Coordinates of C-alpha atoms in Angstrom, one line a residue:
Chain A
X1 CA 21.7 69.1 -12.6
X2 CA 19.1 67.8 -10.5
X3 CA 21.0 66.8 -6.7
X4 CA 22.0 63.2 -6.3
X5 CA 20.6 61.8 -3.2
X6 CA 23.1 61.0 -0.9
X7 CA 23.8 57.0 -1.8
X8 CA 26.3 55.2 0.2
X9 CA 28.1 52.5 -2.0
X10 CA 29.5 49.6 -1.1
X11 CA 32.8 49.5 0.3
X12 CA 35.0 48.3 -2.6
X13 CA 37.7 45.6 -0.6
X14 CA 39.6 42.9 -2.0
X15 CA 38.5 38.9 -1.5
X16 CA 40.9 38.3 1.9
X17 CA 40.3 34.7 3.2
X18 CA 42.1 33.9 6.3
X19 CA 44.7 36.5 5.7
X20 CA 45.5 35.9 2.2
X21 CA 44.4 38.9 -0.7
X22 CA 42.7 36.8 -3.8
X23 CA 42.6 39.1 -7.5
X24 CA 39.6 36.7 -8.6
X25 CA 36.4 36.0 -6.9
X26 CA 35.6 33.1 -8.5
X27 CA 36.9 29.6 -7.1
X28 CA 36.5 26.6 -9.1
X29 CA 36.1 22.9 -8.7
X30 CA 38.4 20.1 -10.8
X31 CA 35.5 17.8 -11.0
X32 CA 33.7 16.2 -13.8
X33 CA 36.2 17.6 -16.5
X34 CA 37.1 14.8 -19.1
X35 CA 40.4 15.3 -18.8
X36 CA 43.4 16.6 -16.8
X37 CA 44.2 18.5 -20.4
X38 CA 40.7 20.3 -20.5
X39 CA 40.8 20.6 -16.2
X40 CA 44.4 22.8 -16.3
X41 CA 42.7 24.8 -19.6
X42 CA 39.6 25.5 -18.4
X43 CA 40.7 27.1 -14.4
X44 CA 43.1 29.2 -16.5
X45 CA 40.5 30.2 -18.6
X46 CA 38.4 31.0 -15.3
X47 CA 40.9 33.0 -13.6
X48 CA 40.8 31.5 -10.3
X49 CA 43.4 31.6 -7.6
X50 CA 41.5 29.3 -5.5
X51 CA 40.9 25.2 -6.7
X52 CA 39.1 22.6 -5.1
X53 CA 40.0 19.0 -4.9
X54 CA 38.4 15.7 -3.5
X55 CA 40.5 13.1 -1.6
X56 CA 39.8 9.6 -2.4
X57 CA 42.3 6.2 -2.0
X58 CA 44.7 6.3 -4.5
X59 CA 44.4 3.1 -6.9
X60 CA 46.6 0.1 -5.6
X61 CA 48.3 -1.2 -9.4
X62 CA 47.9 1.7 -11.4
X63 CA 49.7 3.1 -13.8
X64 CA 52.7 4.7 -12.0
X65 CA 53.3 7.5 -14.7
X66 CA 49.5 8.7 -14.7
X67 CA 49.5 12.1 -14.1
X68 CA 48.5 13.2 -11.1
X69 CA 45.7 16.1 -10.7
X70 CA 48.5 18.4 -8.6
X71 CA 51.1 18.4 -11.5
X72 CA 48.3 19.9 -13.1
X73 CA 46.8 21.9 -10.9
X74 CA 50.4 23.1 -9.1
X75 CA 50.1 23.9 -5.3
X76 CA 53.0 26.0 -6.2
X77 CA 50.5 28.5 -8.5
X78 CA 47.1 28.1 -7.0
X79 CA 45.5 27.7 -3.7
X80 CA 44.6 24.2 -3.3
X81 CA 41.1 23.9 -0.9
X82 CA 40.4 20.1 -0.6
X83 CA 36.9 19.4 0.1
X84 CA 35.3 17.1 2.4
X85 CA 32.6 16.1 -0.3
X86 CA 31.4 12.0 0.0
X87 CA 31.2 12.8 4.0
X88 CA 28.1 12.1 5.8
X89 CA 29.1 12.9 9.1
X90 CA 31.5 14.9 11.1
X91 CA 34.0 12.1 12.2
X92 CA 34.8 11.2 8.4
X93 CA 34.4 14.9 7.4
X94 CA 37.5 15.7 10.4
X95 CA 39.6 12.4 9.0
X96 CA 39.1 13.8 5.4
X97 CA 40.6 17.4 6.7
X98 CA 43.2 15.6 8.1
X99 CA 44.0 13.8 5.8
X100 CA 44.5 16.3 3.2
X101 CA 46.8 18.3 5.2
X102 CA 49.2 16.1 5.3
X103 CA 49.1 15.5 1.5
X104 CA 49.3 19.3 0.8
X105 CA 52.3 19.4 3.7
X106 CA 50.5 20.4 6.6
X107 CA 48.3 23.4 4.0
X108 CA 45.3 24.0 6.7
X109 CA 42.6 25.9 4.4
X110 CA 39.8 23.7 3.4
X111 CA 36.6 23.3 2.4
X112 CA 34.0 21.7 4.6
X113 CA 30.8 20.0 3.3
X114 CA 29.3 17.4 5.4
X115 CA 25.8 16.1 3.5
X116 CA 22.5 15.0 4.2
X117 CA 21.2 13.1 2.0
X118 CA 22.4 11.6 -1.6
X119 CA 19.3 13.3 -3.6
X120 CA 19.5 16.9 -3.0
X121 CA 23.0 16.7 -1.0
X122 CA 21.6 19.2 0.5
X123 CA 23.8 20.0 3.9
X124 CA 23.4 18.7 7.0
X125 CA 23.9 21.5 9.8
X126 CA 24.4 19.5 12.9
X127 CA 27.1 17.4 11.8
X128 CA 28.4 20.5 9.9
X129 CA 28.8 22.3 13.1
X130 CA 29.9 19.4 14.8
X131 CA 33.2 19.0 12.6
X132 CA 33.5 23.0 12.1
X133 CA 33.7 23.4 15.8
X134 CA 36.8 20.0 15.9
X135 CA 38.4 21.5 13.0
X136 CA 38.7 24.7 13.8
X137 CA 39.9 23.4 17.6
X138 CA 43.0 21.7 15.5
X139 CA 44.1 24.7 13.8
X140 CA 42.0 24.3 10.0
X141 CA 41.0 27.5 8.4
X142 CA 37.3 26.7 7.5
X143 CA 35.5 27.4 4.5
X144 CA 32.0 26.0 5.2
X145 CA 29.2 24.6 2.8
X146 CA 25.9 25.5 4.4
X147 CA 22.0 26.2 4.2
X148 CA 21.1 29.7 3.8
X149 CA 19.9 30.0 6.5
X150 CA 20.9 33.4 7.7
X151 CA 21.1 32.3 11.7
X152 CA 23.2 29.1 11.2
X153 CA 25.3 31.4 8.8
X154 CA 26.3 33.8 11.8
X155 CA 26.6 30.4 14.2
X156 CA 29.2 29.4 12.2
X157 CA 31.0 32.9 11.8
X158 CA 30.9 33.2 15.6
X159 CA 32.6 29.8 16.0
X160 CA 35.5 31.1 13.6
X161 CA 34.9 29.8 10.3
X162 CA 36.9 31.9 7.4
X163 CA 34.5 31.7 4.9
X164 CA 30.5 31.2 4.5
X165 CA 29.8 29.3 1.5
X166 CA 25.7 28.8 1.1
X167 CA 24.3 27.1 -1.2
X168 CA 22.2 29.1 -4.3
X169 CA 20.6 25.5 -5.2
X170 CA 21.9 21.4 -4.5
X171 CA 25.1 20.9 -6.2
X172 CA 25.7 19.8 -9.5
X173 CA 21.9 20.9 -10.5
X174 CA 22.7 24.3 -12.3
X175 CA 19.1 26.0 -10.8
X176 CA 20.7 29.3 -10.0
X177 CA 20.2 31.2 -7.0
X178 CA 17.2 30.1 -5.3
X179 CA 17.1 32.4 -2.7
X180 CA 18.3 35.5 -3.3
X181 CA 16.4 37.1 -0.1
X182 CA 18.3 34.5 2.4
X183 CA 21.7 35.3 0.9
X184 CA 21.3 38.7 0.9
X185 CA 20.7 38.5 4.5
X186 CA 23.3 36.3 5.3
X187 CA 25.7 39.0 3.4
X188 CA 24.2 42.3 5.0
X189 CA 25.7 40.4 8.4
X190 CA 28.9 38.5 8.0
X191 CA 32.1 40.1 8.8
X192 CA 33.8 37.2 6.8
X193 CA 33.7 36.6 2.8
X194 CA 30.2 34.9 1.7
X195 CA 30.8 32.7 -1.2
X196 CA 27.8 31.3 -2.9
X197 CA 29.0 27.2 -3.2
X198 CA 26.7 25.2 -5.9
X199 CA 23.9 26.2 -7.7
X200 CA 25.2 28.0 -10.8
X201 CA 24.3 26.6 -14.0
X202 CA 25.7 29.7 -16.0
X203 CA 26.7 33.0 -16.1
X204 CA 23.7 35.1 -15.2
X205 CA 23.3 33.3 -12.0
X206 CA 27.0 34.1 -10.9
X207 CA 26.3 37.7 -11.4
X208 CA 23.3 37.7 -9.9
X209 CA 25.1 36.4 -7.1
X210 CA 27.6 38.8 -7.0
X211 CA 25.0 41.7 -7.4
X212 CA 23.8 40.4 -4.1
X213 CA 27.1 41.4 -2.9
X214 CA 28.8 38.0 -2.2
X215 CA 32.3 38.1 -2.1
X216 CA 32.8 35.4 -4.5
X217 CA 31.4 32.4 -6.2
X218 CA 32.6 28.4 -6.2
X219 CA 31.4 26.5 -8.8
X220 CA 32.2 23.1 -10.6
X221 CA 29.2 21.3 -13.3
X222 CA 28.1 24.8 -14.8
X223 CA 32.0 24.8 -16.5
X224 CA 32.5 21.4 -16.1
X225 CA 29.2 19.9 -17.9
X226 CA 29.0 23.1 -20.5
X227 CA 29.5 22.0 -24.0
X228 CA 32.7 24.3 -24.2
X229 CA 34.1 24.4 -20.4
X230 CA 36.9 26.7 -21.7
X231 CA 34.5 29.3 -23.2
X232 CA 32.1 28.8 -20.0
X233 CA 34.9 29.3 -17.8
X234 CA 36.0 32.9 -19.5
X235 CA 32.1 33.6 -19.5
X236 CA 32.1 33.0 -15.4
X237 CA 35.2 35.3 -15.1
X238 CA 33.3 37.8 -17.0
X239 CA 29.8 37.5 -15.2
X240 CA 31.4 37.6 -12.0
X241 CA 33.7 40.4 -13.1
X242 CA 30.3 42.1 -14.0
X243 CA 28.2 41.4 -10.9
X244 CA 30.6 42.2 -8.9
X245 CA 30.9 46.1 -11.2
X246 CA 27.3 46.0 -11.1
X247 CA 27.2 45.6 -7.4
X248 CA 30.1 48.2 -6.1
X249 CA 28.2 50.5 -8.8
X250 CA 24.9 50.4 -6.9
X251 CA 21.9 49.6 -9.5
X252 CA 19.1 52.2 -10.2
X253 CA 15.6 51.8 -7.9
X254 CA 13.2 49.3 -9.7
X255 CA 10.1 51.6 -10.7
X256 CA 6.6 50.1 -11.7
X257 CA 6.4 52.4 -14.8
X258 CA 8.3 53.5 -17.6
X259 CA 10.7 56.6 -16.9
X260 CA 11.7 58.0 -20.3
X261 CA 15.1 58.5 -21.1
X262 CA 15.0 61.1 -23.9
X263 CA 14.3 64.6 -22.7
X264 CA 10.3 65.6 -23.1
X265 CA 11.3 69.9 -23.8
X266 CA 12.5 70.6 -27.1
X267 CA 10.5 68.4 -28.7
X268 CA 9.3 69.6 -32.9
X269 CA 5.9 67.9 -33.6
Chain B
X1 CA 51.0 -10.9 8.1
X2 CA 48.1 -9.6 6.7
X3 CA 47.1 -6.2 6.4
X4 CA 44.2 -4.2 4.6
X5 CA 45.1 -1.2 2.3
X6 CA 42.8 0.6 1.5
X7 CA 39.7 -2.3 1.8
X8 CA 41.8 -4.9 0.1
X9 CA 43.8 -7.5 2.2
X10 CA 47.7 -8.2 1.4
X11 CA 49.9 -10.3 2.7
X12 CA 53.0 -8.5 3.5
X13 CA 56.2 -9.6 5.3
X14 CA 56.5 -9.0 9.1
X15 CA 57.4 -5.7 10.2
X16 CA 57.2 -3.9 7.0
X17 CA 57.4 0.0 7.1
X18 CA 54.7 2.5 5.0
X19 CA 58.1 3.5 3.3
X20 CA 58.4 -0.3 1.9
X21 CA 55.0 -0.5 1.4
X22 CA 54.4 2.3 -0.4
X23 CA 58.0 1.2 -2.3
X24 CA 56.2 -2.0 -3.0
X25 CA 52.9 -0.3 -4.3
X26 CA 55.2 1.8 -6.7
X27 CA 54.1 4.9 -5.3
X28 CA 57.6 6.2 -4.5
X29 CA 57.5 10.5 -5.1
X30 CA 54.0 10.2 -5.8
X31 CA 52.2 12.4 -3.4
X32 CA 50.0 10.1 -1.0
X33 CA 49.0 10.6 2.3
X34 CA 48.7 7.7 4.8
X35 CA 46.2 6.7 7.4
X36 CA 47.1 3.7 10.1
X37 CA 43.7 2.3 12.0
X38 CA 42.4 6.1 11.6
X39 CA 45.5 8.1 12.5
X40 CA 47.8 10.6 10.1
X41 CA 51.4 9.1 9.8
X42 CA 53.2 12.0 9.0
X43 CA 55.6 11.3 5.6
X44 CA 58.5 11.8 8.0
X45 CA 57.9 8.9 9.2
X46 CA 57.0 6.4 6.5
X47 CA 60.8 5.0 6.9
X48 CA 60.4 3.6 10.7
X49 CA 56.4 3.1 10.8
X50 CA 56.5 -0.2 10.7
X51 CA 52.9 -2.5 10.4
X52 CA 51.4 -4.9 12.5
X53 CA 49.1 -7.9 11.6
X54 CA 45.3 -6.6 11.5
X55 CA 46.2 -3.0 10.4
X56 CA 44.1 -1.0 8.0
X57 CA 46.2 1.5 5.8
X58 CA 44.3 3.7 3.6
X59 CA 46.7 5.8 1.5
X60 CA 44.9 8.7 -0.8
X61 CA 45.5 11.4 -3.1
X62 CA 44.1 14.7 -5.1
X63 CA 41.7 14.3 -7.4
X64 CA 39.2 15.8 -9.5
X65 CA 36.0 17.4 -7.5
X66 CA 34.1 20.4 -6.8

């Protein structure tokens, strides 16, 4: 036996997001789905622990014995993280956190996303920090859609956020991880869970993303918008089961040339 | 009085509370949250909050998103 060199492996520690152990590391959206029916089937099939919501006015003459998304989704059985998607500034970005609190009885984990623009809806930082730093002031545990932009990523660790959530590409677009160098950077230095938010389009870009060593993975369209969102959502449990395998396992150094696998001695002709 | 919920004007009866409002609305055990001019009203409460001519209510709930 030839000596291993001495590899240090990543530390192998369960997803922990503001003081709460999580089994799966991947968090999923209710968005897009066609139906409550196919939303409830679909995060079951994913595994997650950890849903996202939206918060909109609740239509004035409706049908009072619609189902409501949280009779499916129970409060009781997962983690609901209500976003702050549709703000474009701080101020409405705070009243949306507020607001949700109070409908999940005073539940203070959420997900912040204040955007920039309607094309890429790409983040913007300054109001993002803006409503981080208020929210965090009135007792909200932050998870925060950012840039990957490694520096802004510690900013926003220092001011207390729980969770660092860049983006791999603009939601809803399904281009995968765009930078992998950026979010590799932003993992090697944060102290609290990075969760790539948006981006994936489907499995082999969750993994990839979990090779990098993110502690998790949000995603909504890739299950949503796949022709089977029940069989994409087991497939993201797997890839980010794998990833994650693939990452605490340490992969071999990438060579330039071929290394053969079959022992050269012993050979007959 | 009138009063806007949630960017539609309604003319409601003076002194009506978010409780009779929400009564009204048939929203009664469904879970809403309620905004006055901008600020929270706590669920507990919708029974003495009453409304005033000119107020903007905006009551909202869960749904689907990512």
């Amino acid at each position: 036996m030839t000596d291993k060199p001495d590899i240090q492996l990543p530390e192998d520690k369960p997803l922990e997001i503001a003081g709460r152990i999580y089994q799966s590391r991947l968090l999923v959206g209710t968005g897009k789905y066609h139906d409550l029916m196919e939303t409830g089937h679909a995060i079951e099939a994913s595994g997650a622990e950890i849903v996202t919501v939206a918060v909109r006015r609740t239509n004035l003459g409706q049908n009072p014995d619609e189902p409501n998304l949280l009779d499916v989704i129970s409060p009781k059985t997962y983690t609901i993280l209500p976003n702050t998607a549709g703000c474009y500034t701080a101020k409405d970005a705070v009243r949306t956190c507020k607001l949700a609190r109070e409908l999940l009885d005073g539940h203070d984990l959420v997900k912040l996303e204040v955007l920039g623009e309607h094309k890429t809806l790409y983040p913007n930082m300054p109001e993002t920090l803006t409503a981080a730093e208020e929210l965090i002031k009135d007792g909200f545990k932050v998870m925060v859609y950012c840039s990957d932009d490694p520096l802004l990523a510690m900013r926003l660790e220092e001011m207390g956020c729980v969770a660092i959530m860049p983006l791999g590409a603009p939601i809803g677009s399904g281009l995968g991880i765009q930078n992998r160098y950026n979010i590799r950077l932003i993992v090697e230095n944060a102290k609290v869970p990075v969760l790539v938010d948006a981006g994936v389009g489907t499995a082999s870009d969750a993994t990839i993303a979990m090779e990098l060593g993110c502690d998790g993975v949000l995603m909504n369209t890739a299950i949503a918008q796949a022709k089977d969102p029940i069989k994409m959502a087991n497939a993201m449990r797997l890839a980010i089961e794998a990833g994650r395998e693939a990452y605490l396992a340490g992969r071999m150094p990438k060579k330039l040339y071929a290394s053969a696998s079959s022992p050269i001695d012993g050979t007959f002709f | 009085m009138q009063v806007q919920v949630n960017g539609e004007a309604m003319e409601l009866p003076n002194g009506v509370t978010i409780a009779a409002l929400i009564d009204h609305l048939a929203l009664t055990g469904k879970r809403v949250a309620v905004e006055v001019n901008e600020d929270i009203v706590p669920r507990s409460q919708h029974p003495e909050f009453t409304l005033n001519d000119g107020d903007r209510v905006e009551l909202v709930h869960a749904i689907g998103g990512g």
